[in-house]
PDB file of C-alpha atoms and ligand atoms in Angstrom:
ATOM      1  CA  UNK S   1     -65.120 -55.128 -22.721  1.00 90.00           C
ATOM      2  CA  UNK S   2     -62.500 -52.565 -23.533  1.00 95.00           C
ATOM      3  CA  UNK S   3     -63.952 -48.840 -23.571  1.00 97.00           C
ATOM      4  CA  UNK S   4     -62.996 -48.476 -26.989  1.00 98.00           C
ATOM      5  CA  UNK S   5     -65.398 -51.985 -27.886  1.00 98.00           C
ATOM      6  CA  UNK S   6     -67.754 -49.916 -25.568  1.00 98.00           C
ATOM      7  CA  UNK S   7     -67.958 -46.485 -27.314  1.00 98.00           C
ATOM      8  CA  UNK S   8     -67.681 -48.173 -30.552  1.00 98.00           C
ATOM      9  CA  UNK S   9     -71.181 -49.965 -30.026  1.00 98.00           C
ATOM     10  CA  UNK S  10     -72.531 -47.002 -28.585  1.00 97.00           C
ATOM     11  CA  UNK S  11     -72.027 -44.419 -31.508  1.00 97.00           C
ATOM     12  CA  UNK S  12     -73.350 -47.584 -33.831  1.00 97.00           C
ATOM     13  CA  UNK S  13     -76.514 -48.110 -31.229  1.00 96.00           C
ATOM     14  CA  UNK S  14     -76.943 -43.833 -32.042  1.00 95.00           C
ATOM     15  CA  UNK S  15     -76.849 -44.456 -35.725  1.00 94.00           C
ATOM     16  CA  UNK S  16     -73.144 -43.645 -36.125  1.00 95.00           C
ATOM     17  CA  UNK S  17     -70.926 -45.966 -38.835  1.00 94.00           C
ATOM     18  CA  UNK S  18     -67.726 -46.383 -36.977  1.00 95.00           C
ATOM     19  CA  UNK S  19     -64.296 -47.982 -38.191  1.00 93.00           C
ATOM     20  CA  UNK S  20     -61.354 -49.111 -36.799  1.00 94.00           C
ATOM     21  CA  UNK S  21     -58.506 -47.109 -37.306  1.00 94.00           C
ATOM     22  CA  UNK S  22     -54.622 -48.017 -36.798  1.00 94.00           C
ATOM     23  CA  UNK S  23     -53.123 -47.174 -33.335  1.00 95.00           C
ATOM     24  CA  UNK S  24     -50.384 -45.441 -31.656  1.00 95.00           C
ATOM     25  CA  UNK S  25     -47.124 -47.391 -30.938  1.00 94.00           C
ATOM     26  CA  UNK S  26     -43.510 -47.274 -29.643  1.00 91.00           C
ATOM     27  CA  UNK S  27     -42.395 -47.409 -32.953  1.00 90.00           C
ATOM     28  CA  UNK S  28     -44.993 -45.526 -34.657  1.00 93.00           C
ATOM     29  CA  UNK S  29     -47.884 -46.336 -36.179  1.00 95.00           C
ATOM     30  CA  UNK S  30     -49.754 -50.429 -36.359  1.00 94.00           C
ATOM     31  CA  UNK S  31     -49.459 -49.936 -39.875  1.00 89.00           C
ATOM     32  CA  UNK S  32     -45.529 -50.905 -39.619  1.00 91.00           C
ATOM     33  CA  UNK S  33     -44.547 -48.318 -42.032  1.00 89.00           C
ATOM     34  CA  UNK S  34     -41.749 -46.550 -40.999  1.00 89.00           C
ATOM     35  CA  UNK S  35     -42.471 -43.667 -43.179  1.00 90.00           C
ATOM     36  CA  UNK S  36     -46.780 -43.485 -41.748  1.00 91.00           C
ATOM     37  CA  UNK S  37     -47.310 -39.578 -41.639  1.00 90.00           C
ATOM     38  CA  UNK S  38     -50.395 -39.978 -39.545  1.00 91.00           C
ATOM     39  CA  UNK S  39     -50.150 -42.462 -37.019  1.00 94.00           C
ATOM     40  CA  UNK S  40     -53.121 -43.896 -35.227  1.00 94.00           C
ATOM     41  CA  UNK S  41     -55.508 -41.707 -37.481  1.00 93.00           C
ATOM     42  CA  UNK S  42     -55.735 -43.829 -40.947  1.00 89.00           C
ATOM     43  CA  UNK S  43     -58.225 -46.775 -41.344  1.00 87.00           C
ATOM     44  CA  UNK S  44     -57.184 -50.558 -41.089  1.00 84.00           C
ATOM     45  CA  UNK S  45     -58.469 -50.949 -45.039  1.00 68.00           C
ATOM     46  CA  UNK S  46     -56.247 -54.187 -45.356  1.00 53.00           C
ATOM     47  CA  UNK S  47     -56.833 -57.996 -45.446  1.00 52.00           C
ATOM     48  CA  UNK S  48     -60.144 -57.527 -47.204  1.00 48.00           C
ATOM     49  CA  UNK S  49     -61.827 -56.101 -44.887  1.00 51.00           C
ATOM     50  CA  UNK S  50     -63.027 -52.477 -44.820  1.00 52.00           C
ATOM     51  CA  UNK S  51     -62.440 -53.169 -48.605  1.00 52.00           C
ATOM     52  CA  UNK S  52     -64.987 -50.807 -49.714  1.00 53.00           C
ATOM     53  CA  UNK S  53     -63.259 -47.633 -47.288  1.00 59.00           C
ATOM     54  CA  UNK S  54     -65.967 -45.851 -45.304  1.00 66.00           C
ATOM     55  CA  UNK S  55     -68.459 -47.259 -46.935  1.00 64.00           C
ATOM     56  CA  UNK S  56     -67.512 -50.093 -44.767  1.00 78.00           C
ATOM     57  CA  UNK S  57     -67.931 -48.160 -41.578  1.00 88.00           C
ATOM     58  CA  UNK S  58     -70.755 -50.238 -39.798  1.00 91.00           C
ATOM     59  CA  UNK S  59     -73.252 -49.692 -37.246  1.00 94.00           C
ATOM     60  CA  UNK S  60     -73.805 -53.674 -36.934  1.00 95.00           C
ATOM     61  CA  UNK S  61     -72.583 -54.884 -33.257  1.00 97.00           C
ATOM     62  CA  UNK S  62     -71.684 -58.483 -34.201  1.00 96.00           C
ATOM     63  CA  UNK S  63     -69.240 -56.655 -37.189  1.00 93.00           C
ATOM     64  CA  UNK S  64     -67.776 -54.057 -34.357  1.00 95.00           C
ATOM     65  CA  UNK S  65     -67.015 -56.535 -32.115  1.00 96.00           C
ATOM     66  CA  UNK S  66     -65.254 -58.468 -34.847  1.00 94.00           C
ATOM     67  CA  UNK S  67     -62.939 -56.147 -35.593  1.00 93.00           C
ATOM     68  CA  UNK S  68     -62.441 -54.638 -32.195  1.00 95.00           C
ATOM     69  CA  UNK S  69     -61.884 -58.493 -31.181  1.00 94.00           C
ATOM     70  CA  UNK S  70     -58.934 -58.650 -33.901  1.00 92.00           C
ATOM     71  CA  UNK S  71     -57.392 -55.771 -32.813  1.00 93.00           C
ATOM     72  CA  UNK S  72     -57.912 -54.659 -29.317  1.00 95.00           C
ATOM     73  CA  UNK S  73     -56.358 -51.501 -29.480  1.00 95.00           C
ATOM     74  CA  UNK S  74     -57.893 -50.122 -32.454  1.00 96.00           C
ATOM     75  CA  UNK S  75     -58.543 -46.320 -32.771  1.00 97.00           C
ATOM     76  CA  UNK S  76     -62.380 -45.268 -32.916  1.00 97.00           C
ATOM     77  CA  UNK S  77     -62.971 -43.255 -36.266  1.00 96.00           C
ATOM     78  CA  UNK S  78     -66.339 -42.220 -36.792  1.00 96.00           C
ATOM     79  CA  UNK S  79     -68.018 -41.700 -40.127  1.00 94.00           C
ATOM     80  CA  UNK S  80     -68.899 -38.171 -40.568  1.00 93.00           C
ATOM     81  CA  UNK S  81     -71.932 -36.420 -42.973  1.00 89.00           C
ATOM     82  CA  UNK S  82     -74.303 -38.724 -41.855  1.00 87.00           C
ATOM     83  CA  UNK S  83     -75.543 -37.561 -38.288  1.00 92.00           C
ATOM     84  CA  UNK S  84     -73.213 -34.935 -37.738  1.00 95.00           C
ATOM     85  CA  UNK S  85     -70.093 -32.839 -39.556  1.00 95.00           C
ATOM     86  CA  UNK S  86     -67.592 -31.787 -37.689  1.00 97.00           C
ATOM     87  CA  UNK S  87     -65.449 -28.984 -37.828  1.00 96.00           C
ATOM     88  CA  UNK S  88     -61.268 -29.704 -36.634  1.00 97.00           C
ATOM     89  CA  UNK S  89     -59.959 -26.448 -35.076  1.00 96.00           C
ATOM     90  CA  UNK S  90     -56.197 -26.263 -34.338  1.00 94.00           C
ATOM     91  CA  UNK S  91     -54.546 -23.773 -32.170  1.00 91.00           C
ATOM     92  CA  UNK S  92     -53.862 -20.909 -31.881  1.00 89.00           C
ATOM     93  CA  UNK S  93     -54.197 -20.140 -36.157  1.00 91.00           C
ATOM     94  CA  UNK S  94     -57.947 -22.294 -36.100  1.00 91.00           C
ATOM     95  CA  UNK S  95     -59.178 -20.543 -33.015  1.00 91.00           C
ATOM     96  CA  UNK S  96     -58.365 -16.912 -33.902  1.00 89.00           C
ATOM     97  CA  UNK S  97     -59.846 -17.774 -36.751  1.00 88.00           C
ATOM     98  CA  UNK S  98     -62.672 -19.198 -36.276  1.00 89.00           C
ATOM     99  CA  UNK S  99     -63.017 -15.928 -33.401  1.00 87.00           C
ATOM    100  CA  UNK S 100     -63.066 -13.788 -35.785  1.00 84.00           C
ATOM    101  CA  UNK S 101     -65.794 -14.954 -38.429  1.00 83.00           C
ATOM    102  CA  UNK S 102     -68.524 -15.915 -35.426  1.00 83.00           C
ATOM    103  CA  UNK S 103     -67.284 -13.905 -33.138  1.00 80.00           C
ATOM    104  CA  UNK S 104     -68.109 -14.571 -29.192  1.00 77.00           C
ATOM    105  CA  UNK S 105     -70.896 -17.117 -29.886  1.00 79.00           C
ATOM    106  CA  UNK S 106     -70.260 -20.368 -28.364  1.00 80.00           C
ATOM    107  CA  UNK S 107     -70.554 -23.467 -30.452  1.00 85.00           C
ATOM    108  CA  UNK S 108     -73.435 -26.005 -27.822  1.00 88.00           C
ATOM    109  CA  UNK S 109     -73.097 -29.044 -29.105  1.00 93.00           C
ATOM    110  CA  UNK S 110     -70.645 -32.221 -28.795  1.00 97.00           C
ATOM    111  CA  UNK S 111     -66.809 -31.555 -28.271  1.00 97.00           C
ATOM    112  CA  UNK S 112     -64.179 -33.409 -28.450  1.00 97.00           C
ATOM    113  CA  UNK S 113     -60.891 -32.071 -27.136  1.00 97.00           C
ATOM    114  CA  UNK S 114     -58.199 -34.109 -29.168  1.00 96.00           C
ATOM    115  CA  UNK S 115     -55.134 -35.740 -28.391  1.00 93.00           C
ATOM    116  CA  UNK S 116     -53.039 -33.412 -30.017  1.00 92.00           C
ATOM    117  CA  UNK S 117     -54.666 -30.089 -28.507  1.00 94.00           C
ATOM    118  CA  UNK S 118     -57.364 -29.593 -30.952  1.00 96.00           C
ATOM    119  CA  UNK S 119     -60.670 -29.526 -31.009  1.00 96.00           C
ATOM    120  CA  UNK S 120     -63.505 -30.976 -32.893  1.00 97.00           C
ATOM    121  CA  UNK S 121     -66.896 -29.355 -32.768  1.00 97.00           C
ATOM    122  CA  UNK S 122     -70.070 -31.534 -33.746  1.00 97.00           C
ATOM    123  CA  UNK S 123     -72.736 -29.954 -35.697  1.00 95.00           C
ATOM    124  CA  UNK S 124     -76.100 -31.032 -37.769  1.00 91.00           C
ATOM    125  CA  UNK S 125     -75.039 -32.405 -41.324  1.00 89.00           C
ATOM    126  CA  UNK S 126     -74.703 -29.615 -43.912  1.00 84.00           C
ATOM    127  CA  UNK S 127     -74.210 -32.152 -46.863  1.00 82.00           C
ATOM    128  CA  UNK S 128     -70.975 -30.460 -47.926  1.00 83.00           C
ATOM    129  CA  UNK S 129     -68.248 -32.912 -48.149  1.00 84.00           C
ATOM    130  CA  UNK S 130     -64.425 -32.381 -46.457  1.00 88.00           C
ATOM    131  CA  UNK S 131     -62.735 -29.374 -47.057  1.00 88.00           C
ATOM    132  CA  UNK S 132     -58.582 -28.960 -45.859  1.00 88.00           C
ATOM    133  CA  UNK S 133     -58.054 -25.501 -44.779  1.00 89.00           C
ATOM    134  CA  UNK S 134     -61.480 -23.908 -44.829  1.00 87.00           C
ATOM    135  CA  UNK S 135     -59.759 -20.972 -42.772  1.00 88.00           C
ATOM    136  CA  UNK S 136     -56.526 -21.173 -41.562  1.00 88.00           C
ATOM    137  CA  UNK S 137     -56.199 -24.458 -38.887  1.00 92.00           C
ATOM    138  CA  UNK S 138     -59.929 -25.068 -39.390  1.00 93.00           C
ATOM    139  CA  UNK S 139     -60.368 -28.687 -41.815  1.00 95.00           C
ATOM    140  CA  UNK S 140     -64.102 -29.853 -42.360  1.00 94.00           C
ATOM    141  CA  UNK S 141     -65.127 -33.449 -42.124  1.00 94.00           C
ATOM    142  CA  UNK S 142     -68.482 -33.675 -44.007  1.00 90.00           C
ATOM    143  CA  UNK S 143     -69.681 -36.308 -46.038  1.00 85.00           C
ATOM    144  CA  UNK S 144     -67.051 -39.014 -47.383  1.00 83.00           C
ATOM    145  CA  UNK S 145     -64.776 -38.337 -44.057  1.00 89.00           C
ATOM    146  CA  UNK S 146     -64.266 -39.265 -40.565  1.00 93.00           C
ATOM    147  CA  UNK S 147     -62.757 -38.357 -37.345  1.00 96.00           C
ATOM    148  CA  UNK S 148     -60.892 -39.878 -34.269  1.00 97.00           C
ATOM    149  CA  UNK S 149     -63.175 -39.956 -31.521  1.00 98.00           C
ATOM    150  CA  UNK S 150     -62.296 -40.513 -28.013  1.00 98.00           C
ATOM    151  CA  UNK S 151     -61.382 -42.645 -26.380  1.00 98.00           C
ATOM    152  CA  UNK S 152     -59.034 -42.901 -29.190  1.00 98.00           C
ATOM    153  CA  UNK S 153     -55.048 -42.767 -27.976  1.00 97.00           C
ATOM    154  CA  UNK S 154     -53.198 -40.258 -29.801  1.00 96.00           C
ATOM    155  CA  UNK S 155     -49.532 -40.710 -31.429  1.00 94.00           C
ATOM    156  CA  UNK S 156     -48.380 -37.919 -28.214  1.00 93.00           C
ATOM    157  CA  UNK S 157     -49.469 -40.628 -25.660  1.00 93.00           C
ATOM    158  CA  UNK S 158     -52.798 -38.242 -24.667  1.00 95.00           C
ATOM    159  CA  UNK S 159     -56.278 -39.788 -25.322  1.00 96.00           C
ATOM    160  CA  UNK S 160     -59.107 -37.580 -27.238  1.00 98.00           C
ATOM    161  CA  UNK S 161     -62.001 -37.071 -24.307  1.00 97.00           C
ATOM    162  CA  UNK S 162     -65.209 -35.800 -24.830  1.00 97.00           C
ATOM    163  CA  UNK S 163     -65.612 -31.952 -23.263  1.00 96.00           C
ATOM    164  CA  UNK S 164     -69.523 -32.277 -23.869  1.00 96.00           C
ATOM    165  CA  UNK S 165     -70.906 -35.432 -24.559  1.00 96.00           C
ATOM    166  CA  UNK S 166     -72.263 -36.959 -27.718  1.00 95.00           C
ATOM    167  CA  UNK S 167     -75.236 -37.004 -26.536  1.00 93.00           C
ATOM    168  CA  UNK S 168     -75.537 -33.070 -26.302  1.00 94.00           C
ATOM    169  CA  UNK S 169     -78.568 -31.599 -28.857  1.00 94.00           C
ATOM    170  CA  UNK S 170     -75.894 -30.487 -32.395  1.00 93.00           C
ATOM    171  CA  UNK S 171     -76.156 -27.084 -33.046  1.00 89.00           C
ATOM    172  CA  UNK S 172     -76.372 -25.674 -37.005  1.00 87.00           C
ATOM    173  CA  UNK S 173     -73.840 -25.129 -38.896  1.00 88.00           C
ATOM    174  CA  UNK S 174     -72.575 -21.070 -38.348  1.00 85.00           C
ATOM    175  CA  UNK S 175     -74.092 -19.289 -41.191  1.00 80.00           C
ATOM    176  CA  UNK S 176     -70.747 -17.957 -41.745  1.00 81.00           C
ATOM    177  CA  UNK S 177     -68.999 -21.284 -42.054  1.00 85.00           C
ATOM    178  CA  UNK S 178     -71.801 -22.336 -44.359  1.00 82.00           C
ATOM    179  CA  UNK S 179     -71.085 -19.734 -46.621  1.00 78.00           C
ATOM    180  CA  UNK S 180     -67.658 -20.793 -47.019  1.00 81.00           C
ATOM    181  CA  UNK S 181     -68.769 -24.362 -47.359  1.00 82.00           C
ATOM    182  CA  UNK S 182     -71.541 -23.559 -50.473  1.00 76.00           C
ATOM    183  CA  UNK S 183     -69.219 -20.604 -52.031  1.00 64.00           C
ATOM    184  CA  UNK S 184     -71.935 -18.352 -53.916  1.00 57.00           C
ATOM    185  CA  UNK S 185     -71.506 -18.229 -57.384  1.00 53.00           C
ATOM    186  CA  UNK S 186     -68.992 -15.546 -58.706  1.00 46.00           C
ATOM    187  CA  UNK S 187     -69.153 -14.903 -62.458  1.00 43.00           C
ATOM    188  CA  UNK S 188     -66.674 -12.668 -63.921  1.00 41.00           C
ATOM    189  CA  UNK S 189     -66.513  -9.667 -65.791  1.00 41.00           C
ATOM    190  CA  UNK S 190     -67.470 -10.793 -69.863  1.00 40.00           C
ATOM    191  CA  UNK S 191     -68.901 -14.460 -68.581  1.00 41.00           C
ATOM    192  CA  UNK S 192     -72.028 -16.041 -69.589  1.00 41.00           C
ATOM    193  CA  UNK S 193     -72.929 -14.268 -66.146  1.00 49.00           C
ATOM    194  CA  UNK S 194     -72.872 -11.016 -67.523  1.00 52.00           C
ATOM    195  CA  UNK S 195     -76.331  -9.297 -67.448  1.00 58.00           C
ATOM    196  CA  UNK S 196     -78.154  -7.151 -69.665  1.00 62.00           C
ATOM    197  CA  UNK S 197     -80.078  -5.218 -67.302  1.00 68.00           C
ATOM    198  CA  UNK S 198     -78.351  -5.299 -63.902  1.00 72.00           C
ATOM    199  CA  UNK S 199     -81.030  -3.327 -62.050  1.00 75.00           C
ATOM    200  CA  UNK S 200     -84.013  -5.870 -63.432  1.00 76.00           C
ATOM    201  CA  UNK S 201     -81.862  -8.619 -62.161  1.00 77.00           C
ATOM    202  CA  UNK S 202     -81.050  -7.151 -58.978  1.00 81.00           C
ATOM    203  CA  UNK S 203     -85.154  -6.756 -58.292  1.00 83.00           C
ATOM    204  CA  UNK S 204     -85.713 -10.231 -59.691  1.00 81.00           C
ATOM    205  CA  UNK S 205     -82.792 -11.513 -57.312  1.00 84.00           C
ATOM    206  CA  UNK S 206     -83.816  -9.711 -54.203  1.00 89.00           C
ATOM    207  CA  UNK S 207     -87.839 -11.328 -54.785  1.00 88.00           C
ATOM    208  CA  UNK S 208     -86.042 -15.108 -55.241  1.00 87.00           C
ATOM    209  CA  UNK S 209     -83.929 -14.382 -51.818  1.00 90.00           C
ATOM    210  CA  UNK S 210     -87.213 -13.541 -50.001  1.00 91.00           C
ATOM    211  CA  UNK S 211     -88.781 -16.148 -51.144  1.00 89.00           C
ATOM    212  CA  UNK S 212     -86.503 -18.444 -50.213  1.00 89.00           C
ATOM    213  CA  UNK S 213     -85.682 -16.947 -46.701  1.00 92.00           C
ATOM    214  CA  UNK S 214     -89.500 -17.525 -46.160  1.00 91.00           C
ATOM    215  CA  UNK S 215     -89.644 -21.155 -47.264  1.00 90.00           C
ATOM    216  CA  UNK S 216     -86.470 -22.848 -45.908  1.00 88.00           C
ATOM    217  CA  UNK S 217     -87.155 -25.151 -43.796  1.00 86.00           C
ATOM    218  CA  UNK S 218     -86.649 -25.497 -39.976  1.00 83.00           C
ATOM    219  CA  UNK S 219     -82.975 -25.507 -39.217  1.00 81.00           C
ATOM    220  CA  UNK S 220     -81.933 -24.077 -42.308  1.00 84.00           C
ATOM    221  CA  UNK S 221     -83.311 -20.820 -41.814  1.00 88.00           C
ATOM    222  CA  UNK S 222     -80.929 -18.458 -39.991  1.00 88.00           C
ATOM    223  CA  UNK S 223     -78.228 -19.583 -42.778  1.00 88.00           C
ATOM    224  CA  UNK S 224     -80.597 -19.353 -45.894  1.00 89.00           C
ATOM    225  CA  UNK S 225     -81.137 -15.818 -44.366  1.00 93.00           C
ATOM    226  CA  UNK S 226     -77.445 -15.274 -43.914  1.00 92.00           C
ATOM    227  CA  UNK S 227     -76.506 -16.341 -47.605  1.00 90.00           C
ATOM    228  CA  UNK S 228     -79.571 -14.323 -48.995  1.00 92.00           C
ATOM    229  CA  UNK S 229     -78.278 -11.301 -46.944  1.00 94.00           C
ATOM    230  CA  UNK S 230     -74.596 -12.118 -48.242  1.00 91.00           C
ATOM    231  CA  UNK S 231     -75.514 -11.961 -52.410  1.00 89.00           C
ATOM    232  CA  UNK S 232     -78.034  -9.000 -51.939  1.00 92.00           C
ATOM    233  CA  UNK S 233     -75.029  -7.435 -49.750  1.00 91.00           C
ATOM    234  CA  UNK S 234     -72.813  -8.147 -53.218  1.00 86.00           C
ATOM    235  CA  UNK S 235     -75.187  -6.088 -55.352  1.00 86.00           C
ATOM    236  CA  UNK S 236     -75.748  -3.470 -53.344  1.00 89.00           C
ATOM    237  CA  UNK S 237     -72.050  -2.752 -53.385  1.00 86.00           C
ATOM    238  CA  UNK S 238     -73.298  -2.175 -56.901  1.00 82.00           C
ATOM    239  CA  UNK S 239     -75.247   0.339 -55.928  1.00 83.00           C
ATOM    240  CA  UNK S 240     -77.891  -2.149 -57.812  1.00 83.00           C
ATOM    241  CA  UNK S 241     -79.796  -2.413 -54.082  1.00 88.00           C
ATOM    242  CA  UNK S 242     -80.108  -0.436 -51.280  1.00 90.00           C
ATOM    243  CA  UNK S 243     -79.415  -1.962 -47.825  1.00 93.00           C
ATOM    244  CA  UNK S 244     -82.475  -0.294 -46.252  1.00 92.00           C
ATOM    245  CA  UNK S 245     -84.951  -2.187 -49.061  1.00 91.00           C
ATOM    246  CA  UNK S 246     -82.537  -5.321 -48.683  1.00 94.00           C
ATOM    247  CA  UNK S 247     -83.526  -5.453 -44.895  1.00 95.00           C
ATOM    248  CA  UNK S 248     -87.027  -4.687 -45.042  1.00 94.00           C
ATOM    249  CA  UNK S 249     -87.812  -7.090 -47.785  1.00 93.00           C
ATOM    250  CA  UNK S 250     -85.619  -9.862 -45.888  1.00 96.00           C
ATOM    251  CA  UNK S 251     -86.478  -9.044 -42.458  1.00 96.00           C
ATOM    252  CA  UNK S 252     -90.437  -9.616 -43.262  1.00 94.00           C
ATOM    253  CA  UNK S 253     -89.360 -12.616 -45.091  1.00 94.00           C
ATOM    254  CA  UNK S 254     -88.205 -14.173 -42.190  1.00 94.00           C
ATOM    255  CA  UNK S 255     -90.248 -13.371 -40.237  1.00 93.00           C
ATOM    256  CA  UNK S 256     -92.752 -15.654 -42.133  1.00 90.00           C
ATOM    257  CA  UNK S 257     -90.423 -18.083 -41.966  1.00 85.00           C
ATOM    258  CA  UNK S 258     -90.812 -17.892 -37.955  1.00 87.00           C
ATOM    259  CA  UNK S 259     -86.944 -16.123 -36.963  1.00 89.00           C
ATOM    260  CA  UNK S 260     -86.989 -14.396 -34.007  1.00 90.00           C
ATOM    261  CA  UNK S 261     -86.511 -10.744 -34.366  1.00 91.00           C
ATOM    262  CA  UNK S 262     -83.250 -10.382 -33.009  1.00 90.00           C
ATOM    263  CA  UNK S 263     -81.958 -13.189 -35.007  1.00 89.00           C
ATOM    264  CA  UNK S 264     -83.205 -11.420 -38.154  1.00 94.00           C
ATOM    265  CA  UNK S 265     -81.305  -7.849 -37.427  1.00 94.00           C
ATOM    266  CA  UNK S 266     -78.160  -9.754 -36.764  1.00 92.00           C
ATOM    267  CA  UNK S 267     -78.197 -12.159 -39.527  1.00 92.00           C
ATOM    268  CA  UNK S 268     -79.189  -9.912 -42.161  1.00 95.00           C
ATOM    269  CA  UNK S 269     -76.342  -6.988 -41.029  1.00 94.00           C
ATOM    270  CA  UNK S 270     -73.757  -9.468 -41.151  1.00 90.00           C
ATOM    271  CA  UNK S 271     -74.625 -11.152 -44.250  1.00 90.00           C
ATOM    272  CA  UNK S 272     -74.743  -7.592 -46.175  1.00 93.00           C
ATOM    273  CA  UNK S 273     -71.644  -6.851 -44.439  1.00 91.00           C
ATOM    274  CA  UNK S 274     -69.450 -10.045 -45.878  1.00 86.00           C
ATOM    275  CA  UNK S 275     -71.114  -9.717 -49.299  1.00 86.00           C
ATOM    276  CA  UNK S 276     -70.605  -5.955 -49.648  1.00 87.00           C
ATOM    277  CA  UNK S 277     -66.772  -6.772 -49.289  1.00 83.00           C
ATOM    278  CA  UNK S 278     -67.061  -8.927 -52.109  1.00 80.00           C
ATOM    279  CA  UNK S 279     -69.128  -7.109 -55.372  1.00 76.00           C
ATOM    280  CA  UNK S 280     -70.669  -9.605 -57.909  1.00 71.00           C
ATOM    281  CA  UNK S 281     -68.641  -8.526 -60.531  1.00 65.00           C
ATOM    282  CA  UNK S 282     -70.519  -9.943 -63.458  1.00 59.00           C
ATOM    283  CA  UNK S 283     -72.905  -7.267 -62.723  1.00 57.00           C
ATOM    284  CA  UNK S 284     -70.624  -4.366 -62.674  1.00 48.00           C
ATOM    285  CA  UNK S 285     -72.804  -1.988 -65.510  1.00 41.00           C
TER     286      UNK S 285
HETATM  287 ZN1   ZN F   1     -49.871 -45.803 -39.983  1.00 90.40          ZN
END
């Protein structure tokens, strides 16, 4: 058995859909075209099968080994938004960046260092789908999308290797990256968004976000927190709420909800931070 064939049928065995992808050659790409702009990365989709694109992506063994069997040297792509998203940092631009939204916190789960220099950090499912550029040399695979996954060969000649293995616990999403992921609503300036009474809504609004801070469930709470902490932080730079009552409303919140104090402080300062920077305009009075 080849240890692609292997991995292959382990990710399925996990729950994973995987699909064969096109490989690496002299020439190119096993696609034959001499024009392929992303060799060894795109999905055989041809001959009937994988007809249906990723929904094709199987977990079945007798399937894998079909395919794997027909083409030996088939890239590993793994079906993403399922059991995990995973989020494709380039160097330097997607590292820098990525620096400085999280700052020094270190990312626990799965890692795949890729055969280009990259990396690809596994994390819990958010549900968003892919997004190209989400910061500059950071792409999201969510649901609909997939990723090479060692021990894939790359069109340099270097392999994609795991740096911490699959089977490493996924870590949430950042709250910060979530953010970007689930934009909050920004309603401009004569919209149907415009409000009558800015202060009423801005009480009403801050009551929702505790309530929701206190009922999210487990392993959505530190970013539920973050993004209530983000819109409050866009009214108070409104002058519609005051950051003291925005912390002491979402601090006890949380606490319900069963965050750890230290958590709480930092989530809640950096969320009011990010949304202060960016007013809800709508509200402007
Ligand atoms: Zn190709």
């Amino acid at each position: 058995m080849t240890p692609l064939l292997r991995a292959a049928l382990e990710h399925a065995a996990a729950g994973v859909p995987v699909l064969p992808l096109h490989s690496p050659t002299v020439t190119g790409c096993s696609c034959g075209r001499a024009d392929c702009d992303r060799p060894g990365k795109h999905p055989r989709w041809h001959r009937g099968l994988l007809r249906h694109g990723l929904h094709d992506a199987s977990t079945r063994p007798e399937v894998i080994r079909r395919w794997w069997t027909r083409w030996p040297r088939a890239n590993l792509g793994l079906r993403t938004g399922d059991r995990f998203d995973v989020c494709d940092v380039d160097p330097p631009d997607g590292v820098a960046a990525l620096r400085a939204l999280v700052g020094a916190r270190r990312f626990t789960g799965p890692v795949v260092r890729t055969g280009s220099g990259g990396w690809h950090l596994y994390l819990r499912p958010t549900g968003a789908g892919n997004r190209a550029g989400l910061l500059p040399g950071v792409d999201w695979r969510g649901a609909g999308g997939y990723v090479v996954a060692p021990p894939s060969r790359h069109a340099s000649g270097r392999d994609y290797r795991w740096i911490r293995p699959p089977a490493a616990p996924l870590a949430d999403c950042p709250p910060e990256l979530t953010v970007l992921l689930f934009p909050p609503q920004q309603s401009a300036p004569g919209s149907a968004g415009w409000v009558r009474h800015p202060d009423r809504y801005a009480s009403a609004a801050l009551a929702a976000e505790a309530d929701a801070v206190a009922a999210a469930p487990v392993g959505t709470r530190n970013s539920t927190l973050y993004r209530a902490a983000y819109r409050l932080g866009q009214l108070a730079a409104l002058d519609l709420l005051d950051d003291r009552d925005i912390t002491v409303v979402l601090a006890d919140a949380a606490r319900r909800g069963g965050l750890g104090r230290y958590e709480i402080t930092r989530t809640i300062r950096s969320g009011l931070r990010t949304g202060r920077r960016r007013p809800r305009l709508g509200l402007a009075a």
